[in-house]
């Protein structure tokens, strides 16, 4: 079952205290970004975060799951506590590398 847009919007709202939260379709589900930095996903209406020391410290009992092939992500079961989620995302993102700068688009040459 794919995630519903309503659930993704709810989660993004719950995380909004961490910074500018955005999401986009990814792997047929949704990727989550904070201030442009990719930090997690919503898959099958479940929140997952990249594994970091902060995540392991703040969610010591969290299961590490592979919601899609090649992934190892922390499962976030509780999405009601906005303050905790904001702290979790801020600290997780603080340990992640900055996003790579996008290459400028080169205009296509018109055929004569």
XYZ file of N, CA, C and O in Angstrom:
448
model
N 0.835 -1.176 0.000
C 0.000 0.000 0.000
C 0.882 1.241 0.000
O 1.756 1.402 0.843
N 0.678 2.115 -0.940
C 1.455 3.344 -1.035
C 0.984 4.347 0.020
O -0.138 4.283 0.503
N 1.867 5.261 0.354
C 1.514 6.304 1.319
C 0.473 7.244 0.721
O 0.490 7.521 -0.471
N -0.392 7.746 1.583
C -1.356 8.741 1.136
C -0.734 10.126 1.255
O 0.071 10.385 2.159
N -1.115 10.996 0.352
C -0.602 12.366 0.393
C -1.026 13.035 1.699
O -0.268 13.819 2.282
N -2.208 12.713 2.193
C -2.696 13.300 3.444
C -1.774 12.950 4.608
O -1.465 13.789 5.444
N -1.315 11.689 4.651
C -0.417 11.281 5.738
C 0.924 12.007 5.610
O 1.481 12.475 6.605
N 1.439 12.104 4.395
C 2.719 12.788 4.179
C 2.606 14.246 4.595
O 3.503 14.791 5.253
N 1.507 14.891 4.252
C 1.301 16.284 4.650
C 1.206 16.411 6.171
O 1.729 17.361 6.756
N 0.545 15.446 6.822
C 0.459 15.445 8.287
C 1.858 15.341 8.896
O 2.221 16.115 9.787
N 2.654 14.389 8.423
C 4.008 14.195 8.951
C 4.844 15.451 8.717
O 5.546 15.909 9.615
N 4.766 16.026 7.522
C 5.525 17.248 7.227
C 5.132 18.366 8.192
O 5.992 19.107 8.674
N 3.860 18.470 8.501
C 3.405 19.466 9.469
C 3.954 19.191 10.856
O 4.354 20.120 11.568
N 3.983 17.927 11.248
C 4.508 17.555 12.564
C 6.000 17.867 12.672
O 6.502 18.149 13.746
N 6.723 17.806 11.562
C 8.171 18.032 11.548
C 8.547 19.489 11.343
O 9.722 19.841 11.411
N 7.574 20.352 11.102
C 7.839 21.722 10.665
C 8.668 22.550 11.649
O 9.297 23.520 11.242
N 8.710 22.170 12.898
C 9.524 22.909 13.861
C 11.018 22.740 13.650
O 11.822 23.472 14.217
N 11.410 21.796 12.809
C 12.827 21.535 12.559
C 13.417 22.475 11.513
O 14.626 22.654 11.451
N 12.568 23.048 10.678
C 13.042 23.901 9.589
C 12.052 23.835 8.440
O 10.901 23.447 8.625
N 12.516 24.188 7.252
C 11.659 24.155 6.065
C 11.556 22.708 5.575
O 12.475 22.182 4.955
N 10.441 22.061 5.893
C 10.226 20.664 5.520
C 9.533 20.602 4.167
O 8.497 21.237 3.961
N 10.123 19.862 3.248
C 9.518 19.625 1.942
C 9.548 18.130 1.671
O 10.258 17.380 2.346
N 8.763 17.717 0.692
C 8.745 16.304 0.305
C 8.516 16.215 -1.188
O 8.013 17.146 -1.817
N 8.932 15.073 -1.751
C 8.684 14.815 -3.162
C 8.636 13.320 -3.391
O 9.159 12.533 -2.584
N 8.016 12.939 -4.480
C 7.910 11.524 -4.820
C 9.312 10.946 -4.980
O 10.192 11.561 -5.572
N 9.501 9.743 -4.412
C 10.801 9.083 -4.443
C 10.560 7.595 -4.280
O 9.889 7.176 -3.323
N 11.057 6.784 -5.164
C 10.888 5.325 -5.099
C 9.408 4.928 -5.097
O 9.038 3.920 -4.517
N 8.544 5.748 -5.669
C 7.122 5.467 -5.628
C 6.491 5.863 -4.309
O 5.291 5.696 -4.105
N 7.268 6.387 -3.394
C 6.785 6.863 -2.096
C 7.212 8.324 -1.968
O 7.152 9.036 -2.950
N 7.658 8.760 -0.778
C 8.007 10.163 -0.595
C 9.338 10.315 0.127
O 9.583 9.657 1.140
N 10.189 11.203 -0.392
C 11.422 11.592 0.277
C 11.170 12.863 1.069
O 10.408 13.731 0.632
N 11.800 12.982 2.237
C 11.639 14.150 3.106
C 12.939 14.953 3.162
O 14.026 14.379 3.247
N 12.794 16.274 3.146
C 13.928 17.184 3.152
C 13.711 18.261 4.207
O 12.588 18.732 4.383
N 14.773 18.634 4.884
C 14.738 19.745 5.832
C 15.774 20.762 5.376
O 16.967 20.439 5.293
N 15.320 21.963 5.043
C 16.210 23.005 4.523
C 17.046 22.479 3.362
O 18.232 22.762 3.245
N 16.422 21.665 2.514
C 17.073 21.133 1.323
C 17.880 19.865 1.526
O 18.398 19.295 0.568
N 17.999 19.391 2.764
C 18.805 18.205 3.063
C 17.896 16.990 3.194
O 16.968 16.973 3.989
N 18.176 15.937 2.409
C 17.400 14.701 2.458
C 17.704 13.979 3.768
O 18.856 13.728 4.099
N 16.647 13.661 4.540
C 16.874 13.023 5.837
C 16.015 11.796 6.089
O 16.247 11.068 7.048
N 15.012 11.544 5.266
C 14.156 10.390 5.538
C 13.111 10.177 4.467
O 13.099 10.847 3.431
N 12.228 9.219 4.742
C 11.161 8.888 3.800
C 9.861 8.619 4.555
O 9.862 8.369 5.758
N 8.785 8.663 3.811
C 7.503 8.136 4.262
C 7.152 7.054 3.255
O 7.038 7.325 2.055
N 7.055 5.831 3.752
C 6.744 4.688 2.897
C 5.665 3.859 3.578
O 5.785 3.537 4.759
N 4.616 3.568 2.818
C 3.467 2.827 3.344
C 2.948 3.461 4.632
O 2.680 2.778 5.618
N 2.830 4.792 4.617
C 2.343 5.574 5.765
C 3.145 5.320 7.035
O 2.610 5.280 8.137
N 4.455 5.187 6.871
C 5.376 4.996 7.990
C 6.545 5.964 7.803
O 7.083 6.071 6.701
N 6.937 6.649 8.867
C 8.064 7.575 8.827
C 9.364 6.829 9.102
O 9.451 6.044 10.054
N 10.358 7.081 8.259
C 11.696 6.509 8.416
C 12.718 7.633 8.329
O 12.555 8.569 7.542
N 13.782 7.535 9.133
C 14.874 8.510 9.087
C 16.187 7.806 8.804
O 16.375 6.639 9.172
N 17.108 8.549 8.196
C 18.457 8.015 8.007
C 19.045 7.690 9.377
O 18.772 8.377 10.358
N 19.842 6.653 9.426
C 20.448 6.227 10.685
C 21.624 7.151 11.012
O 22.539 7.313 10.203
N 21.555 7.759 12.199
C 22.640 8.612 12.704
C 22.825 8.300 14.183
O 21.982 7.651 14.806
N 23.931 8.780 14.739
C 24.145 8.606 16.183
C 23.040 9.304 16.966
O 22.542 8.783 17.963
N 22.622 10.482 16.508
C 21.551 11.216 17.196
C 20.255 10.413 17.176
O 19.560 10.307 18.191
N 19.929 9.846 16.044
C 18.722 9.037 15.940
C 18.760 7.836 16.864
O 17.772 7.528 17.544
N 19.883 7.170 16.918
C 20.022 6.001 17.801
C 19.933 6.408 19.271
O 19.394 5.685 20.097
N 20.468 7.600 19.588
C 20.433 8.074 20.975
C 19.010 8.483 21.364
O 18.536 8.146 22.445
N 18.333 9.203 20.481
C 16.996 9.702 20.792
C 15.907 8.632 20.640
O 14.856 8.734 21.256
N 16.165 7.630 19.809
C 15.222 6.516 19.610
C 15.950 5.196 19.861
O 16.165 4.406 18.942
N 16.359 4.942 21.101
C 17.192 3.767 21.373
C 16.517 2.430 21.053
O 17.206 1.454 20.770
N 15.200 2.389 21.062
C 14.499 1.134 20.786
C 13.982 1.045 19.354
O 13.272 0.093 19.016
N 14.328 2.023 18.525
C 13.815 2.042 17.156
C 14.383 0.880 16.344
O 15.564 0.559 16.429
N 13.511 0.298 15.561
C 13.902 -0.793 14.671
C 14.560 -0.196 13.427
O 14.149 0.852 12.937
N 15.586 -0.868 12.940
C 16.183 -0.474 11.662
C 15.535 -1.360 10.606
O 15.537 -2.579 10.710
N 14.944 -0.700 9.613
C 14.187 -1.418 8.593
C 14.735 -1.102 7.205
O 15.492 -0.151 7.017
N 14.322 -1.917 6.244
C 14.662 -1.713 4.835
C 13.364 -1.600 4.045
O 12.951 -2.560 3.397
N 12.716 -0.432 4.097
C 11.436 -0.297 3.413
C 11.540 -0.378 1.890
O 10.563 -0.651 1.217
N 12.712 -0.130 1.354
C 12.959 -0.334 -0.072
C 14.366 -0.907 -0.220
O 15.194 -0.807 0.683
N 14.609 -1.534 -1.338
C 15.871 -2.235 -1.561
C 17.078 -1.325 -1.349
O 17.122 -0.197 -1.823
N 18.031 -1.821 -0.588
C 19.275 -1.099 -0.353
C 19.214 -0.062 0.755
O 20.159 0.681 0.935
N 18.115 -0.009 1.494
C 17.999 1.012 2.536
C 18.117 0.404 3.924
O 17.766 -0.747 4.144
N 18.627 1.171 4.829
C 18.631 0.874 6.264
C 18.238 2.172 6.947
O 19.030 3.117 6.992
N 17.015 2.217 7.439
C 16.468 3.440 8.007
C 15.866 3.172 9.372
O 15.377 2.066 9.642
N 15.889 4.193 10.240
C 15.254 4.086 11.551
C 13.746 4.236 11.403
O 13.267 5.156 10.731
N 13.004 3.358 12.026
C 11.553 3.432 12.027
C 11.109 4.357 13.150
O 11.483 4.163 14.299
N 10.319 5.373 12.800
C 9.794 6.307 13.794
C 8.322 5.963 13.989
O 7.495 6.238 13.126
N 8.020 5.351 15.122
C 6.659 4.886 15.393
C 5.740 6.010 15.858
O 4.578 6.054 15.498
N 6.260 6.919 16.670
C 5.435 7.962 17.289
C 5.598 9.276 16.531
O 6.706 9.812 16.460
N 4.524 9.781 15.956
C 4.607 11.027 15.198
C 3.703 12.116 15.776
O 3.390 13.088 15.104
N 3.307 11.978 17.021
C 2.411 12.956 17.644
C 3.145 14.070 18.373
O 2.629 15.174 18.485
N 4.344 13.820 18.890
C 5.087 14.796 19.696
C 5.923 15.698 18.785
O 7.053 15.371 18.412
N 5.372 16.858 18.434
C 6.019 17.775 17.494
C 7.381 18.261 17.985
O 8.322 18.365 17.201
N 7.497 18.591 19.273
C 8.768 19.092 19.804
C 9.859 18.029 19.699
O 10.985 18.323 19.301
N 9.525 16.800 20.070
C 10.498 15.718 19.977
C 10.895 15.475 18.525
O 12.079 15.312 18.222
N 9.929 15.454 17.626
C 10.225 15.214 16.212
C 11.112 16.313 15.640
O 12.039 16.026 14.874
N 10.849 17.558 16.028
C 11.686 18.667 15.549
C 13.125 18.478 16.022
O 14.076 18.642 15.248
N 13.297 18.126 17.282
C 14.642 17.886 17.815
C 15.306 16.712 17.098
O 16.473 16.796 16.709
N 14.562 15.645 16.896
C 15.086 14.464 16.217
C 15.564 14.806 14.808
O 16.666 14.432 14.402
N 14.770 15.547 14.067
C 15.140 15.900 12.696
C 16.309 16.885 12.684
O 17.243 16.720 11.900
N 16.279 17.890 13.552
C 17.397 18.848 13.604
C 18.713 18.136 13.896
O 19.727 18.384 13.243
N 18.701 17.258 14.901
C 19.946 16.580 15.277
C 20.366 15.562 14.215
O 21.558 15.391 13.961
N 19.406 14.895 13.608
C 19.731 13.969 12.521
C 20.373 14.730 11.369
O 21.432 14.334 10.869
N 19.754 15.817 10.952
C 20.286 16.603 9.837
C 21.644 17.218 10.162
O 22.477 17.394 9.272
N 21.868 17.528 11.434
C 23.158 18.068 11.841
C 24.306 17.103 11.619
O 25.456 17.512 11.499
N 24.000 15.816 11.564
C 25.037 14.801 11.341
C 25.160 14.384 9.879
O 26.064 13.631 9.532
N 24.255 14.831 9.042
C 24.274 14.441 7.632
C 25.071 15.441 6.814
O 25.091 16.630 7.128
N 25.711 14.973 5.739
C 26.476 15.902 4.897
C 25.547 16.875 4.167
O 24.375 16.577 3.934
N 26.108 18.016 3.818
C 25.345 19.012 3.056
C 24.996 18.431 1.692
O 25.748 17.611 1.149
N 23.864 18.849 1.129
C 23.520 18.349 -0.204
C 24.543 18.820 -1.231
O 25.111 19.910 -1.113
N 24.760 17.974 -2.223
C 25.690 18.339 -3.293
C 25.056 19.435 -4.139
O 23.861 19.391 -4.410
N 25.863 20.411 -4.554
C 25.299 21.467 -5.393
C 24.831 20.882 -6.729
O 25.469 19.993 -7.289
N 23.708 21.400 -7.203
C 23.177 20.919 -8.476
C 23.983 21.515 -9.614
O 24.402 22.668 -9.568
N 24.184 20.691 -10.642
C 24.896 21.162 -11.820
C 23.970 22.089 -12.601
O 22.776 21.802 -12.732
N 24.516 23.179 -13.136
C 23.660 24.068 -13.922
C 23.196 23.363 -15.193
O 23.938 22.586 -15.797
N 21.972 23.641 -15.571
C 21.437 23.043 -16.794
C 22.041 23.731 -17.991
O 22.120 24.959 -18.054
N 22.471 22.915 -18.936
C 23.029 23.441 -20.172
C 21.902 23.444 -21.202
O 21.267 22.413 -21.431
N 21.628 24.608 -21.786
C 20.534 24.636 -22.759
C 20.836 23.731 -23.949
O 21.985 23.641 -24.414
N 19.808 23.064 -24.426
C 19.979 22.203 -25.598
C 20.107 23.045 -26.837
O 19.444 24.068 -26.989
N 20.980 22.581 -27.726
C 21.153 23.290 -29.000
C 20.033 22.886 -29.934
O 19.656 21.730 -30.013
N 19.525 23.891 -30.620
C 18.460 23.625 -31.586
C 19.063 23.089 -32.860
O 20.123 23.536 -33.308
N 18.387 22.107 -33.435
C 18.840 21.559 -34.711
C 18.439 22.517 -35.831
O 17.362 23.095 -35.803
N 19.329 22.655 -36.782
C 19.076 23.570 -37.900
C 18.170 22.980 -38.929
O 17.959 21.870 -39.130
